CSV table of C-alpha atoms in Angstrom, one decimal:
chain,number,residue,atom,x,y,z
W,1,ILE,CA,28.0,44.1,-110.2
W,2,PHE,CA,29.6,44.0,-113.7
W,3,ALA,CA,29.1,41.2,-116.3
W,4,GLY,CA,30.5,41.3,-119.8
W,5,ASP,CA,32.7,39.8,-122.5
W,6,GLY,CA,35.9,41.0,-120.7
W,7,SER,CA,36.2,44.3,-122.6
W,8,GLN,CA,34.9,47.8,-122.0
W,9,SER,CA,32.7,47.5,-125.0
W,10,ASN,CA,30.0,44.9,-124.1
W,11,TYR,CA,28.8,44.7,-120.6
W,12,ALA,CA,25.9,45.3,-118.2
W,13,LYS,CA,26.2,46.7,-114.7
W,14,ILE,CA,23.9,47.2,-111.7
W,15,THR,CA,25.2,49.5,-109.0
W,16,CYS,CA,24.2,51.4,-105.9
W,17,VAL,CA,24.4,55.1,-106.6
W,18,ALA,CA,24.2,58.3,-104.6
W,19,ASN,CA,21.2,59.6,-106.6
W,20,SER,CA,21.7,63.2,-105.4
W,21,GLY,CA,21.9,62.0,-101.8
W,22,ALA,CA,18.7,60.0,-101.9
W,23,GLY,CA,20.3,56.7,-102.7
W,24,GLY,CA,19.2,54.4,-105.6
W,25,ILE,CA,20.2,51.7,-108.0
W,26,GLU,CA,21.5,52.2,-111.6
W,27,PHE,CA,21.0,49.7,-114.4
W,28,LEU,CA,23.2,50.2,-117.5
W,29,ILE,CA,23.8,48.2,-120.7
W,30,GLU,CA,26.6,49.0,-123.1
W,31,GLU,CA,27.0,47.2,-126.5
W,32,ASN,CA,29.8,47.9,-129.0
W,33,ASP,CA,30.8,51.0,-127.0
W,34,ILE,CA,27.3,52.5,-127.1
W,35,ILE,CA,25.1,52.8,-124.0
W,36,VAL,CA,21.8,51.3,-125.1
W,37,PHE,CA,20.1,51.5,-121.8
W,38,GLN,CA,20.7,53.5,-118.6
W,39,GLU,CA,18.3,54.3,-115.8
W,40,ILE,CA,18.5,55.2,-112.1
W,41,TYR,CA,15.7,54.0,-109.9
W,42,ASP,CA,14.7,55.4,-106.5
W,43,ILE,CA,15.3,52.5,-104.2
W,44,PRO,CA,15.6,53.1,-100.4
W,45,ILE,CA,19.1,51.5,-100.1
W,46,LEU,CA,20.3,53.9,-97.5
W,47,THR,CA,18.0,52.6,-94.8
W,48,ALA,CA,18.9,48.9,-95.5
W,49,ASN,CA,21.7,46.9,-93.8
W,50,LEU,CA,22.0,44.6,-96.8
W,51,VAL,CA,21.5,45.2,-100.5
W,52,GLU,CA,21.5,42.3,-102.9
W,53,LEU,CA,21.9,43.1,-106.6
W,54,PHE,CA,21.0,40.7,-109.5
W,55,LEU,CA,21.6,40.6,-113.2
W,56,ILE,CA,19.3,37.9,-114.7
W,57,PHE,CA,20.2,36.7,-118.2
W,58,ASN,CA,17.6,34.7,-120.1
W,59,PRO,CA,19.2,33.2,-123.3
W,60,ASN,CA,15.8,31.8,-124.4
W,61,GLU,CA,14.4,35.3,-124.9
W,62,ASN,CA,17.7,37.3,-125.3
W,63,SER,CA,16.7,39.4,-122.4
W,64,LEU,CA,18.4,40.9,-119.3
W,65,GLN,CA,16.5,41.8,-116.1
W,66,ALA,CA,17.9,43.8,-113.2
W,67,ALA,CA,16.6,43.1,-109.7
W,68,TYR,CA,17.4,43.8,-106.1
W,69,ALA,CA,16.5,42.6,-102.5
W,70,LEU,CA,16.8,44.5,-99.3
W,71,ASP,CA,17.7,42.9,-95.9
W,72,ASN,CA,17.1,39.3,-97.1
W,73,GLY,CA,13.7,40.2,-98.4
W,74,GLU,CA,11.9,39.2,-101.6
W,75,ARG,CA,13.8,39.7,-104.9
W,76,ILE,CA,12.1,42.6,-106.8
W,77,ASN,CA,12.6,43.3,-110.5
W,78,ILE,CA,13.7,46.8,-111.5
W,79,GLY,CA,11.8,48.0,-114.5
W,80,THR,CA,11.2,45.6,-117.4
W,81,ALA,CA,13.5,43.1,-119.0
W,82,GLN,CA,15.7,44.6,-121.7
W,83,THR,CA,16.3,42.8,-125.1
W,84,VAL,CA,20.1,42.5,-125.7
W,85,SER,CA,22.3,41.1,-128.5
W,86,ALA,CA,24.2,37.9,-128.4
W,87,ASN,CA,27.4,39.7,-127.4
W,88,LEU,CA,26.2,40.0,-123.8
W,89,PHE,CA,25.7,36.2,-123.6
W,90,ASN,CA,29.4,35.6,-124.3
W,91,ILE,CA,30.2,36.4,-120.7
W,92,LEU,CA,33.9,36.0,-119.8
W,93,GLY,CA,33.9,38.1,-116.7
W,94,VAL,CA,31.7,38.8,-113.7
W,95,GLY,CA,32.9,41.1,-110.9
W,96,LEU,CA,32.6,44.2,-108.8
W,97,ILE,CA,32.8,47.7,-110.1
W,98,ALA,CA,33.2,51.0,-108.1
W,99,THR,CA,33.6,54.5,-109.4
W,100,SER,CA,33.2,58.0,-108.0
W,101,GLN,CA,32.7,61.5,-109.3
W,102,ASN,CA,33.0,64.7,-107.2
W,103,SER,CA,32.9,62.5,-104.2
W,104,GLY,CA,32.2,64.0,-100.8
W,105,MET,CA,32.4,62.3,-97.4
W,106,PRO,CA,33.6,58.7,-97.5
W,107,PHE,CA,31.6,56.0,-95.9
W,108,ALA,CA,32.2,52.4,-94.9
W,109,ALA,CA,30.7,49.6,-96.9
W,110,THR,CA,31.5,45.9,-97.2
W,111,TRP,CA,30.6,43.2,-99.7
W,112,ALA,CA,29.9,39.6,-98.8
W,113,ASP,CA,30.0,37.5,-101.9
W,114,ILE,CA,29.3,37.3,-105.6
W,115,ALA,CA,27.8,34.3,-107.2
W,116,VAL,CA,26.9,33.0,-110.7
W,117,GLN,CA,23.9,30.7,-110.6
W,118,LEU,CA,21.6,28.9,-113.0
W,119,ASP,CA,18.1,30.3,-112.7
W,120,PRO,CA,15.7,27.4,-113.0
W,121,LEU,CA,13.0,29.8,-114.2
W,122,ALA,CA,15.0,30.5,-117.3
W,123,VAL,CA,15.3,26.8,-118.2
W,124,THR,CA,12.5,25.0,-120.2
W,125,GLY,CA,13.7,21.5,-119.3
W,126,THR,CA,13.9,18.4,-121.5
W,127,TRP,CA,11.6,15.4,-121.4
W,128,GLU,CA,13.3,12.0,-122.1
W,129,ASP,CA,11.8,8.7,-123.0
W,130,MET,CA,12.6,5.6,-121.0
W,131,PRO,CA,12.2,2.8,-123.5
W,132,CYS,CA,11.9,-0.9,-122.7
W,133,ASN,CA,15.6,-1.5,-123.2
W,134,ALA,CA,16.4,1.0,-120.4
W,135,PHE,CA,15.1,-1.7,-117.9
W,136,PRO,CA,16.8,-5.0,-117.1
W,137,THR,CA,14.2,-6.9,-119.2
W,138,CYS,CA,11.2,-5.9,-121.2
W,139,SER,CA,9.1,-8.1,-118.9
W,140,SER,CA,9.7,-5.5,-116.2
W,141,GLU,CA,7.6,-2.9,-117.9
W,142,PRO,CA,4.5,-1.8,-116.0
W,143,THR,CA,1.0,-2.7,-117.2
W,144,HIS,CA,-0.6,-0.2,-119.5
W,145,ARG,CA,-3.3,1.7,-117.8
W,146,HIS,CA,-5.1,5.1,-117.7
W,147,GLU,CA,-7.1,7.2,-115.2
W,148,ASN,CA,-4.6,5.9,-112.7
W,149,ALA,CA,-2.4,7.4,-109.9
W,150,TYR,CA,1.4,7.4,-109.4
W,151,VAL,CA,2.8,8.4,-106.0
W,152,GLN,CA,5.9,8.0,-104.0
W,153,ALA,CA,6.3,6.4,-100.6
W,154,GLY,CA,9.8,6.1,-99.2
W,155,ASP,CA,12.3,5.5,-102.0
W,156,LYS,CA,9.9,3.7,-104.3
W,157,PHE,CA,7.1,4.8,-106.8
W,158,TYR,CA,3.7,3.2,-106.8
W,159,LEU,CA,1.5,2.9,-109.9
W,160,MET,CA,-2.1,2.4,-108.7
W,161,GLY,CA,-5.6,1.9,-110.1
W,162,GLY,CA,-6.9,2.7,-113.5
W,163,ARG,CA,-9.8,1.4,-115.5
W,164,GLY,CA,-10.2,-2.4,-114.8
W,165,LEU,CA,-9.0,-4.2,-111.8
W,166,LYS,CA,-5.3,-3.8,-111.8
W,167,SER,CA,-2.7,-4.6,-109.1
W,168,VAL,CA,-0.3,-2.1,-107.7
W,169,GLN,CA,3.0,-2.0,-109.5
W,170,ILE,CA,6.1,-0.7,-107.7
W,171,TYR,CA,9.0,1.0,-109.4
W,172,ASN,CA,12.5,1.0,-107.8
W,173,PRO,CA,14.5,3.9,-109.4
W,174,GLN,CA,17.7,2.6,-107.9
W,175,ASP,CA,17.8,-0.4,-110.2
W,176,ASN,CA,15.1,0.4,-112.8
W,177,THR,CA,12.9,-2.6,-111.9
W,178,TRP,CA,9.1,-3.0,-111.6
W,179,THR,CA,7.5,-5.5,-109.2
W,180,ASN,CA,3.8,-6.4,-108.7
W,181,GLY,CA,1.9,-5.6,-105.5
W,182,ALA,CA,-1.5,-6.4,-104.2
W,183,THR,CA,-4.7,-6.0,-106.2
W,184,PRO,CA,-7.3,-3.6,-104.7
W,185,PRO,CA,-10.6,-5.0,-103.5
W,186,LEU,CA,-12.5,-3.1,-106.3
W,187,GLU,CA,-11.9,-1.1,-109.4
W,188,LEU,CA,-10.5,2.3,-108.6
W,189,HIS,CA,-9.9,5.1,-111.1
W,190,HIS,CA,-10.0,8.8,-111.6
W,191,PHE,CA,-8.2,9.7,-108.3
W,192,GLN,CA,-5.2,11.6,-107.1
W,193,ALA,CA,-3.4,9.4,-104.6
W,194,VAL,CA,-1.5,11.0,-101.7
W,195,GLU,CA,1.0,9.6,-99.1
W,196,TRP,CA,0.5,10.1,-95.4
W,197,ASN,CA,2.7,8.5,-92.8
W,198,GLY,CA,4.0,5.9,-95.2
W,199,LEU,CA,0.5,4.8,-96.3
W,200,LEU,CA,-1.1,5.6,-99.7
W,201,TYR,CA,-4.6,7.1,-99.6
W,202,VAL,CA,-7.3,6.9,-102.3
W,203,ILE,CA,-10.0,9.4,-101.7
W,204,GLY,CA,-12.5,10.8,-104.3
W,205,ALA,CA,-12.2,7.9,-106.7
W,206,PHE,CA,-14.6,6.5,-109.2
W,207,THR,CA,-15.5,2.9,-110.0
W,208,GLY,CA,-17.6,1.5,-112.8
W,209,ASP,CA,-18.0,2.2,-116.5
W,210,PHE,CA,-18.3,5.3,-118.7
W,211,PRO,CA,-20.3,7.6,-118.8
W,212,HIS,CA,-22.0,7.1,-115.4
W,213,GLU,CA,-19.2,6.0,-113.1
W,214,THR,CA,-20.1,6.0,-109.4
W,215,PRO,CA,-18.1,7.6,-106.5
W,216,VAL,CA,-16.3,5.1,-104.3
W,217,SER,CA,-18.1,5.3,-100.9
W,218,HIS,CA,-15.0,4.6,-98.7
W,219,ILE,CA,-11.4,5.6,-98.3
W,220,TYR,CA,-9.0,2.9,-99.5
W,221,ILE,CA,-5.5,2.7,-98.1
W,222,TYR,CA,-2.6,0.8,-99.5
W,223,ASP,CA,0.2,-0.3,-97.0
W,224,PRO,CA,3.4,-0.6,-99.0
W,225,VAL,CA,5.3,-2.4,-96.2
W,226,SER,CA,2.7,-5.1,-95.8
W,227,ASP,CA,1.5,-5.0,-99.4
W,228,ILE,CA,-2.2,-5.0,-98.4
W,229,TRP,CA,-5.2,-2.9,-99.1
W,230,ILE,CA,-7.3,-1.6,-96.2
W,231,GLN,CA,-10.9,-0.2,-96.4
W,232,GLY,CA,-10.9,3.0,-94.4
W,233,ALA,CA,-13.6,5.3,-93.2
W,234,GLU,CA,-16.7,6.0,-95.1
W,235,ILE,CA,-16.9,9.3,-96.9
W,236,PRO,CA,-20.0,11.3,-95.9
W,237,ALA,CA,-22.7,10.3,-98.3
W,238,ALA,CA,-23.6,13.9,-99.2
W,239,ARG,CA,-19.9,14.6,-100.1
W,240,GLN,CA,-19.0,11.6,-102.2
W,241,ARG,CA,-17.6,12.3,-105.7
W,242,GLY,CA,-14.9,11.2,-108.1
W,243,SER,CA,-12.3,12.9,-110.2
W,244,ALA,CA,-11.4,15.3,-107.4
W,245,GLY,CA,-8.1,17.0,-106.4
W,246,VAL,CA,-6.4,15.8,-103.2
W,247,VAL,CA,-3.5,17.2,-101.2
W,248,VAL,CA,-2.0,16.7,-97.7
W,249,TYR,CA,-1.1,19.5,-95.3
W,250,ASN,CA,-0.3,19.4,-91.6
W,251,ASP,CA,-1.5,15.8,-91.1
W,252,LYS,CA,-4.9,16.6,-92.8
W,253,ILE,CA,-6.1,15.5,-96.2
W,254,TYR,CA,-8.0,18.0,-98.4
W,255,VAL,CA,-10.4,17.0,-101.1
W,256,VAL,CA,-11.4,19.7,-103.6
W,257,ASN,CA,-14.1,19.8,-106.3
W,258,GLY,CA,-15.0,16.7,-108.4
W,259,ILE,CA,-18.1,15.3,-110.1
W,260,VAL,CA,-20.8,13.0,-108.7
W,261,ASP,CA,-22.2,11.4,-111.9
W,262,GLY,CA,-19.1,10.1,-113.8
W,263,HIS,CA,-18.8,12.1,-117.1
W,264,SER,CA,-22.3,13.3,-117.1
W,265,SER,CA,-23.4,15.8,-114.4
W,266,ASP,CA,-23.3,17.1,-110.8
W,267,TRP,CA,-19.9,18.6,-110.9
W,268,VAL,CA,-19.2,20.3,-107.5
W,269,ASN,CA,-17.1,23.1,-106.0
W,270,TRP,CA,-16.8,21.5,-102.6
W,271,LEU,CA,-13.7,21.5,-100.3
W,272,ASP,CA,-13.5,19.0,-97.5
W,273,GLU,CA,-10.9,18.3,-94.8
W,274,TYR,CA,-10.3,14.8,-93.5
W,275,ASP,CA,-8.3,14.0,-90.3
W,276,PRO,CA,-6.9,10.5,-90.7
W,277,LEU,CA,-6.1,10.4,-86.9
W,278,THR,CA,-9.7,11.0,-85.8
W,279,ASN,CA,-11.7,10.1,-89.0
W,280,ILE,CA,-13.4,13.5,-88.7
W,281,TRP,CA,-14.6,15.3,-91.8
W,282,THR,CA,-14.9,19.1,-91.9
W,283,THR,CA,-16.6,21.1,-94.6
W,284,LEU,CA,-14.7,24.1,-95.8
W,285,PRO,CA,-15.6,27.1,-98.0
W,286,ASN,CA,-16.7,26.2,-101.6
W,287,SER,CA,-14.3,27.3,-104.4
W,288,PRO,CA,-15.5,30.0,-106.8
W,289,GLN,CA,-16.5,27.5,-109.4
W,290,ALA,CA,-16.9,23.7,-109.9
W,291,ARG,CA,-14.5,21.6,-111.9
W,292,ASP,CA,-13.5,17.9,-112.3
W,293,HIS,CA,-10.8,15.9,-114.1
W,294,PHE,CA,-7.9,17.9,-112.7
W,295,GLN,CA,-5.3,17.6,-110.0
W,296,ALA,CA,-4.7,19.9,-107.1
W,297,ALA,CA,-1.3,21.2,-106.0
W,298,LEU,CA,0.0,22.4,-102.5
W,299,HIS,CA,2.6,25.1,-102.2
W,300,ASP,CA,3.5,27.3,-99.2
W,301,GLY,CA,0.3,26.5,-97.3
W,302,LYS,CA,-2.0,27.2,-100.3
W,303,ILE,CA,-4.0,24.8,-102.5
W,304,TYR,CA,-3.9,25.6,-106.2
W,305,VAL,CA,-6.6,24.4,-108.6
W,306,ALA,CA,-5.8,24.6,-112.3
W,307,ALA,CA,-7.1,23.1,-115.6
W,308,GLY,CA,-10.1,20.7,-115.5
W,309,ARG,CA,-13.6,20.9,-116.9
W,310,ARG,CA,-17.3,20.4,-116.1
W,311,SER,CA,-17.9,17.1,-117.8
W,312,GLY,CA,-21.2,16.8,-119.5
W,313,GLN,CA,-22.3,20.4,-119.2
W,314,ASN,CA,-21.9,20.9,-122.9
W,315,THR,CA,-20.2,17.6,-124.0
W,316,THR,CA,-18.1,15.0,-122.3
W,317,PHE,CA,-15.0,17.2,-122.8
W,318,SER,CA,-16.4,20.6,-122.3
W,319,PRO,CA,-16.4,23.3,-121.0
W,320,THR,CA,-12.8,23.4,-119.9
W,321,ILE,CA,-11.9,25.8,-117.2
W,322,ALA,CA,-9.5,28.7,-117.8
W,323,GLU,CA,-9.2,30.2,-114.4
W,324,ILE,CA,-6.7,29.1,-111.7
W,325,GLU,CA,-7.9,29.4,-108.1
W,326,MET,CA,-6.1,29.4,-104.9
W,327,TYR,CA,-7.2,28.5,-101.3
W,328,ASP,CA,-5.2,29.9,-98.4
W,329,LEU,CA,-5.3,27.3,-95.6
W,330,GLN,CA,-4.5,29.9,-93.0
W,331,THR,CA,-7.1,32.5,-93.9
W,332,GLN,CA,-9.6,29.9,-95.2
W,333,THR,CA,-10.3,32.1,-98.3
W,334,TRP,CA,-10.4,31.5,-102.0
W,335,THR,CA,-8.9,33.8,-104.6
W,336,THR,CA,-9.3,33.6,-108.4
W,337,LEU,CA,-5.8,34.5,-109.8
W,338,ALA,CA,-5.3,37.0,-112.6
W,339,ASN,CA,-3.6,34.9,-115.4
W,340,ASP,CA,-5.6,32.0,-116.9
W,341,ILE,CA,-4.0,28.8,-118.0
W,342,PRO,CA,-2.6,29.2,-121.5
W,343,THR,CA,-3.8,25.9,-122.8
W,344,GLN,CA,-7.2,24.9,-121.5
W,345,ARG,CA,-7.5,21.1,-120.9
W,346,ALA,CA,-8.7,18.5,-118.4
W,347,GLY,CA,-7.1,15.2,-117.3
W,348,ALA,CA,-3.7,16.8,-116.9
W,349,SER,CA,-1.0,15.8,-114.5
W,350,VAL,CA,0.1,18.4,-112.0
W,351,ALA,CA,3.3,18.7,-109.9
W,352,VAL,CA,5.1,21.3,-107.8
W,353,LEU,CA,8.8,22.0,-108.7
W,354,GLY,CA,10.4,24.8,-106.7
W,355,ASP,CA,8.0,27.8,-106.8
W,356,GLU,CA,6.3,26.6,-109.9
W,357,ILE,CA,3.2,24.4,-110.5
W,358,LEU,CA,3.6,22.3,-113.7
W,359,VAL,CA,0.6,21.3,-115.7
W,360,MET,CA,1.4,18.5,-118.1
W,361,GLY,CA,-0.6,16.7,-120.9
W,362,GLY,CA,-4.4,16.4,-120.7
W,363,GLU,CA,-7.3,16.2,-123.1
W,364,SER,CA,-9.8,18.6,-124.7
W,365,GLU,CA,-12.4,18.9,-127.4
W,366,THR,CA,-10.1,21.1,-129.4
W,367,GLN,CA,-7.9,18.1,-130.5
W,368,LEU,CA,-8.2,14.4,-131.0
W,369,ALA,CA,-4.8,13.4,-129.7
W,370,ALA,CA,-3.9,13.9,-126.0
W,371,HIS,CA,-2.2,17.2,-125.2
W,372,ASN,CA,1.6,17.3,-124.9
W,373,GLU,CA,1.9,20.8,-123.6
W,374,THR,CA,3.8,21.4,-120.4
W,375,GLU,CA,3.1,24.8,-118.8
W,376,ALA,CA,4.4,26.2,-115.5
W,377,PHE,CA,2.6,28.7,-113.2
W,378,ASN,CA,5.0,30.8,-111.1
W,379,THR,CA,3.4,31.2,-107.6
W,380,LEU,CA,5.6,34.2,-106.9
W,381,THR,CA,4.8,36.3,-110.0
W,382,GLN,CA,1.5,34.5,-110.8
W,383,THR,CA,2.5,34.2,-114.5
W,384,TRP,CA,2.7,31.2,-116.8
W,385,ARG,CA,5.5,30.1,-119.0
W,386,THR,CA,5.9,27.2,-121.6
W,387,LEU,CA,8.3,24.3,-121.0
W,388,ASP,CA,9.4,21.4,-123.2
W,389,THR,CA,6.6,19.4,-124.6
W,390,LEU,CA,6.0,15.7,-123.7
W,391,ARG,CA,7.5,13.3,-126.2
W,392,THR,CA,4.1,11.6,-126.3
W,393,GLY,CA,0.9,13.4,-125.3
W,394,ARG,CA,-1.1,11.7,-122.6
W,395,HIS,CA,-3.9,12.2,-120.0
W,396,GLY,CA,-5.2,10.5,-116.9
W,397,THR,CA,-2.1,9.8,-114.9
W,398,GLN,CA,-0.1,11.3,-112.1
W,399,VAL,CA,3.5,12.7,-111.9
W,400,ILE,CA,6.2,12.3,-109.2
W,401,THR,CA,8.9,15.0,-108.6
W,402,ASN,CA,12.0,13.5,-107.1
């Protein structure tokens, strides 16, 4: 593959090469008629039926990474990313290149396609405000609240809970309108709502006042179609807590970590499975450490736990937790991953976007204002990167990807 400015002076190429008969891949960069990088890598291309070659340009870092994949397998980087000049980002041509030198026996080879794609991992994104005048009328704004949940069911978004007794509010993204729904039977806050079979579940919530909020003893379920709240099964008394992470996988609901005594003490490293079809609870292995005031994420059959704190161990807001932990639902094992979260904080919002887990906003003892950082954890490379910051820092809410 050849990519450059249309001349023979500024280009990059990645090619399959003979490599003295062993087969391999060559990566070469030429700038202003000077070869600035050239390397041949021993890659077993001769035993593969399909070889995919990649040139990955990152304009944010002025870098170029070569990569390959064999037989529809995982994309693998070759060496390290190379810093290049702006000349190589003025790309006018992308195509195929073939050369030979002292060639011997010919062999048959075919190529399938060549594509230029935007790599989402090279984009930092942009946050945009939706001011009041973006809605039909200012009266259609939602009620201000915090320590609440925000979750999707069908084609609508549901704002739920928060400190004080607040009704559900329903956002219709088709016409940018908000409508009011039913009020829950009690104050519900500090929870991560999940959707299952069209119903919205509240598990692992708090009720009451700071700093000794009490865990809600039962599951509460909101039915968006009937606009009613239902008191569900009781949570086992010995496993009740608030400010926990919650995800859904294969018709089971998983509740991870949390804290028993509000913002004061008894943070836990528990993991529980709830079957909404049978109302059966199952205790699963504890996570490596306890944390609260965080949200869990599910990706590819694994639960990811990032950010959070142990409220009250030192102060209300500390210590925050640096490590990110992962639970494999198939093997039922926990792993502490290598790269800590760059900005330690609790009360952050978490969402899955592609192969990345986004951690947004939050609060910590290191600053008075709420955090506006947005950081993404790549589940494939297990590395972090920084994305566009929130226009206004915030904590204690939930995020929908749609």
